[in-house]
Amino acid sequence: SQQGEEDPQALSIQEGENATMNCSYKTSINNLQWYRQNSGRGLVHLILIRSNEREKHSGRLRVTLDTSKKSSSLLITASRAADTASYFCATSGGTSYGKLTFGQGTILTVHP
Amino acid sequence: KAGVTQTPRYLIKTRGQQVTLSCSPISGHRSVSWYQQTPGQGLQFLFEYFSETQRNKGNFPGRFSGRQFSNSRSEMNVSTLELGDSALYLCASSLGGTREETQYFGPGTRLLVL
């Protein structure tokens, strides 16, 4: 079963607009990661935020983490058509090695 | 540095057959994790290997097994294939020293069971 939910399930925007995706999880975590997947291919790692961090930036990406609400958000600024993909959050927690628990993902479509 | 590679990329099998998928991690990475991705269940963890030992296992039947070699390459095997085993199988590698590492994914093997 999945760790949590992602919201929205699908998002359609125009190039240049910002895209915000949300992720909720159920149990305590060590860290939370965001991945991108293009058309059923492999996952590309975007950013990792540790449980003691509240915000992290990487290029056009901004991730926030609220452990009290067990939620995270991914903001992509100035979206491009090439950002069209599925975005997944994944958590690792407890004493478990090598296991990421994924959300259901958000399908982002950026129209040129 | 070369990324994670998976072979084969596509596979068609019939029910009852068995299949072996291969994963070569990034050079220097000693941990390999396997995931199954389906439209209905999403991404689910199968198992993780480190230094030829399985350290963690997901909730899959015993038909799903794996192993890791001394060069960190890993294989997973599915015996007695069922239609529901049709999926994208992804492997990911990481250095393996801690529980907080980034996992780097391969392109996946798409398995179709007829």
Short mmCIF file of C-alpha atoms in Angstrom, two decimals:
data_model
loop_
_atom_site.label_atom_id
_atom_site.label_comp_id
_atom_site.label_asym_id
_atom_site.label_seq_id
_atom_site.Cartn_x
_atom_site.Cartn_y
_atom_site.Cartn_z
CA SER A 1 0.00 0.00 0.00
CA GLN A 2 1.14 3.52 -0.62
CA GLN A 3 2.44 5.78 2.13
CA GLY A 4 0.23 8.70 1.26
CA GLU A 5 -1.62 10.78 -1.19
CA GLU A 6 -0.59 13.32 -3.77
CA ASP A 7 -2.72 16.23 -4.71
CA PRO A 8 -3.78 17.06 -7.32
CA GLN A 9 -3.79 13.83 -9.33
CA ALA A 10 -3.46 15.86 -12.52
CA LEU A 11 -2.46 19.46 -13.20
CA SER A 12 -2.61 21.31 -16.50
CA ILE A 13 -0.95 24.72 -16.87
CA GLN A 14 0.56 27.06 -19.47
CA GLU A 15 4.26 27.59 -19.99
CA GLY A 16 5.60 30.24 -17.65
CA GLU A 17 3.10 29.50 -14.88
CA ASN A 18 4.04 27.96 -11.55
CA ALA A 19 3.04 24.41 -10.63
CA THR A 20 2.45 23.27 -7.07
CA MET A 21 2.05 19.64 -6.06
CA ASN A 22 1.30 18.38 -2.58
CA CYS A 23 2.13 15.14 -0.85
CA SER A 24 0.89 13.75 2.44
CA TYR A 25 2.29 10.76 4.29
CA LYS A 26 1.24 8.69 7.27
CA THR A 27 4.22 7.67 9.40
CA SER A 28 7.33 9.38 10.70
CA ILE A 29 10.10 9.76 8.15
CA ASN A 30 13.87 10.17 7.84
CA ASN A 31 13.59 12.13 4.64
CA LEU A 32 11.30 12.86 1.71
CA GLN A 33 12.36 12.85 -1.91
CA TRP A 34 10.72 14.02 -5.11
CA TYR A 35 11.14 12.20 -8.40
CA ARG A 36 10.05 12.88 -11.98
CA GLN A 37 9.03 10.20 -14.47
CA ASN A 38 8.58 10.78 -18.18
CA SER A 39 6.18 8.51 -20.07
CA GLY A 40 6.65 5.33 -18.01
CA ARG A 41 10.43 5.49 -18.06
CA GLY A 42 12.83 5.50 -15.12
CA LEU A 43 12.57 7.92 -12.24
CA VAL A 44 14.79 10.99 -12.14
CA HIS A 45 15.73 12.27 -8.69
CA LEU A 46 14.86 15.93 -8.18
CA ILE A 47 15.47 16.83 -4.56
CA LEU A 48 15.78 15.34 -1.07
CA ILE A 49 14.67 17.11 2.09
CA ARG A 50 15.55 15.73 5.50
CA SER A 51 13.08 15.51 8.35
CA ASN A 52 14.81 18.34 10.23
CA GLU A 53 14.64 20.70 7.25
CA ARG A 54 11.66 22.90 6.42
CA GLU A 55 12.50 24.23 2.97
CA LYS A 56 14.94 23.47 0.20
CA HIS A 57 15.65 24.99 -3.20
CA SER A 58 17.24 23.61 -6.35
CA GLY A 59 17.10 25.74 -9.47
CA ARG A 60 13.42 26.28 -10.30
CA LEU A 61 12.33 23.81 -7.62
CA ARG A 62 11.25 24.66 -4.10
CA VAL A 63 10.28 21.96 -1.64
CA THR A 64 8.73 22.46 1.77
CA LEU A 65 8.23 19.91 4.51
CA ASP A 66 5.86 20.17 7.47
CA THR A 67 6.41 17.15 9.70
CA SER A 68 3.68 18.23 12.11
CA LYS A 69 1.14 17.96 9.28
CA LYS A 70 2.98 15.08 7.60
CA SER A 71 2.95 16.92 4.30
CA SER A 72 5.28 18.30 1.66
CA SER A 73 4.88 20.49 -1.38
CA LEU A 74 6.87 20.82 -4.59
CA LEU A 75 6.79 24.13 -6.44
CA ILE A 76 8.11 24.38 -9.98
CA THR A 77 8.46 28.01 -11.03
CA ALA A 78 8.27 29.31 -14.59
CA SER A 79 7.21 25.91 -15.97
CA ARG A 80 8.37 24.73 -19.38
CA ALA A 81 6.84 22.22 -21.77
CA ALA A 82 9.77 19.93 -20.94
CA ASP A 83 8.50 19.76 -17.33
CA THR A 84 5.55 17.67 -18.54
CA ALA A 85 5.85 14.43 -16.57
CA SER A 86 4.57 12.54 -13.55
CA TYR A 87 5.93 13.68 -10.20
CA PHE A 88 6.20 11.39 -7.19
CA CYS A 89 7.06 11.96 -3.59
CA ALA A 90 8.81 9.14 -1.77
CA THR A 91 9.55 8.71 1.90
CA SER A 92 12.03 6.65 3.84
CA GLY A 93 11.64 6.07 7.50
CA GLY A 94 12.35 4.02 10.58
CA THR A 95 14.98 1.31 10.49
CA SER A 96 14.19 0.23 6.96
CA TYR A 97 17.08 0.06 4.52
CA GLY A 98 16.65 0.72 0.82
CA LYS A 99 12.90 1.10 0.87
CA LEU A 100 11.15 4.14 -0.53
CA THR A 101 7.40 4.42 -0.13
CA PHE A 102 5.83 6.32 -2.99
CA GLY A 103 2.73 8.42 -3.38
CA GLN A 104 0.40 7.90 -6.34
CA GLY A 105 1.91 10.80 -8.23
CA THR A 106 0.76 13.98 -9.92
CA ILE A 107 0.57 14.14 -13.71
CA LEU A 108 1.74 17.58 -14.81
CA THR A 109 1.02 18.84 -18.32
CA VAL A 110 2.60 22.12 -19.39
CA HIS A 111 1.15 23.55 -22.60
CA PRO A 112 3.47 25.59 -24.83
CA LYS B 1 29.89 8.02 -14.36
CA ALA B 2 27.50 5.67 -16.08
CA GLY B 3 24.00 5.48 -14.65
CA VAL B 4 22.00 2.46 -13.55
CA THR B 5 21.43 0.04 -16.40
CA GLN B 6 18.73 -2.60 -16.70
CA THR B 7 18.41 -5.45 -19.15
CA PRO B 8 16.39 -6.36 -21.02
CA ARG B 9 14.31 -3.23 -21.58
CA TYR B 10 11.26 -5.11 -22.84
CA LEU B 11 10.10 -8.67 -22.33
CA ILE B 12 7.08 -10.69 -23.35
CA LYS B 13 6.36 -13.94 -21.55
CA THR B 14 3.40 -16.29 -21.17
CA ARG B 15 1.69 -17.38 -17.98
CA GLY B 16 3.57 -20.04 -16.07
CA GLN B 17 6.98 -19.10 -17.43
CA GLN B 18 9.75 -17.58 -15.36
CA VAL B 19 11.80 -14.48 -16.02
CA THR B 20 15.11 -13.01 -14.86
CA LEU B 21 15.81 -9.29 -14.93
CA SER B 22 19.23 -7.74 -14.49
CA CYS B 23 20.39 -4.49 -12.92
CA SER B 24 23.87 -2.95 -12.92
CA PRO B 25 24.25 -0.19 -10.33
CA ILE B 26 26.28 2.99 -10.55
CA SER B 27 29.96 2.26 -10.00
CA GLY B 28 30.72 2.33 -6.28
CA HIS B 29 27.11 1.81 -5.20
CA ARG B 30 26.60 -1.28 -3.10
CA SER B 31 22.87 -1.15 -2.47
CA VAL B 32 20.30 -2.18 -5.06
CA SER B 33 16.54 -1.89 -4.55
CA TRP B 34 13.83 -3.25 -6.81
CA TYR B 35 10.35 -1.83 -7.39
CA GLN B 36 7.28 -2.86 -9.35
CA GLN B 37 5.16 -0.19 -11.00
CA THR B 38 1.61 -0.88 -12.19
CA PRO B 39 -1.26 1.48 -13.03
CA GLY B 40 -3.38 0.03 -10.24
CA GLN B 41 -0.91 -0.30 -7.37
CA GLY B 42 1.63 2.35 -8.29
CA LEU B 43 5.24 1.96 -7.23
CA GLN B 44 5.82 -0.82 -4.72
CA PHE B 45 9.03 -1.93 -3.07
CA LEU B 46 10.11 -5.51 -3.76
CA PHE B 47 13.45 -5.95 -1.95
CA GLU B 48 16.86 -4.46 -1.29
CA TYR B 49 20.29 -6.02 -1.44
CA PHE B 50 23.57 -4.84 0.03
CA SER B 51 26.85 -6.74 -0.10
CA GLU B 52 25.11 -9.82 -1.51
CA THR B 53 22.62 -9.92 1.40
CA GLN B 54 18.93 -9.15 1.32
CA ARG B 55 18.39 -6.49 3.99
CA ASN B 56 14.78 -5.65 3.33
CA LYS B 57 11.79 -7.21 1.67
CA GLY B 58 8.40 -5.91 0.58
CA ASN B 59 5.06 -7.63 0.67
CA PHE B 60 5.29 -9.82 -2.42
CA PRO B 61 4.80 -13.58 -2.77
CA GLY B 62 7.74 -15.97 -2.76
CA ARG B 63 7.58 -16.19 -6.56
CA PHE B 64 9.55 -12.96 -6.53
CA SER B 65 13.17 -13.45 -5.58
CA GLY B 66 16.46 -11.74 -6.11
CA ARG B 67 20.16 -11.92 -5.56
CA GLN B 68 23.22 -9.74 -5.68
CA PHE B 69 26.67 -10.60 -6.90
CA SER B 70 30.05 -9.58 -5.53
CA ASN B 71 30.31 -6.79 -8.11
CA SER B 72 26.97 -5.39 -6.79
CA ARG B 73 25.04 -6.32 -9.92
CA SER B 74 21.64 -7.68 -9.05
CA GLU B 75 19.08 -9.95 -10.62
CA MET B 76 15.46 -10.51 -9.80
CA ASN B 77 13.52 -13.59 -10.78
CA VAL B 78 9.80 -14.13 -11.06
CA SER B 79 8.67 -17.72 -11.33
CA THR B 80 5.32 -19.05 -12.49
CA LEU B 81 4.32 -15.78 -14.09
CA GLU B 82 0.78 -14.51 -13.73
CA LEU B 83 -1.04 -11.94 -15.85
CA GLY B 84 -0.91 -9.52 -12.91
CA ASP B 85 2.90 -9.55 -13.00
CA SER B 86 2.79 -7.37 -16.11
CA ALA B 87 4.48 -4.20 -14.96
CA LEU B 88 7.45 -1.89 -15.23
CA TYR B 89 10.22 -3.22 -12.99
CA LEU B 90 12.63 -0.59 -11.77
CA CYS B 91 15.87 -0.98 -9.94
CA ALA B 92 17.65 1.74 -8.05
CA SER B 93 21.11 1.96 -6.59
CA SER B 94 22.64 3.92 -3.74
CA LEU B 95 25.88 3.93 -1.83
CA GLY B 96 24.23 1.81 0.84
CA GLY B 97 25.83 3.15 3.97
CA THR B 98 22.87 4.92 5.54
CA ARG B 99 19.10 4.90 5.51
CA GLU B 100 18.89 8.45 4.22
CA GLU B 101 20.44 8.16 0.80
CA THR B 102 19.24 9.21 -2.61
CA GLN B 103 18.32 6.29 -4.83
CA TYR B 104 19.17 6.53 -8.52
CA PHE B 105 16.87 4.65 -10.83
CA GLY B 106 17.45 2.75 -14.03
CA PRO B 107 15.21 3.00 -17.12
CA GLY B 108 13.21 -0.07 -16.14
CA THR B 109 12.26 -3.38 -17.72
CA ARG B 110 8.74 -3.52 -19.10
CA LEU B 111 7.34 -7.03 -18.68
CA LEU B 112 4.20 -8.16 -20.47
CA VAL B 113 2.69 -11.49 -19.45
CA LEU B 114 0.25 -13.02 -21.94
#
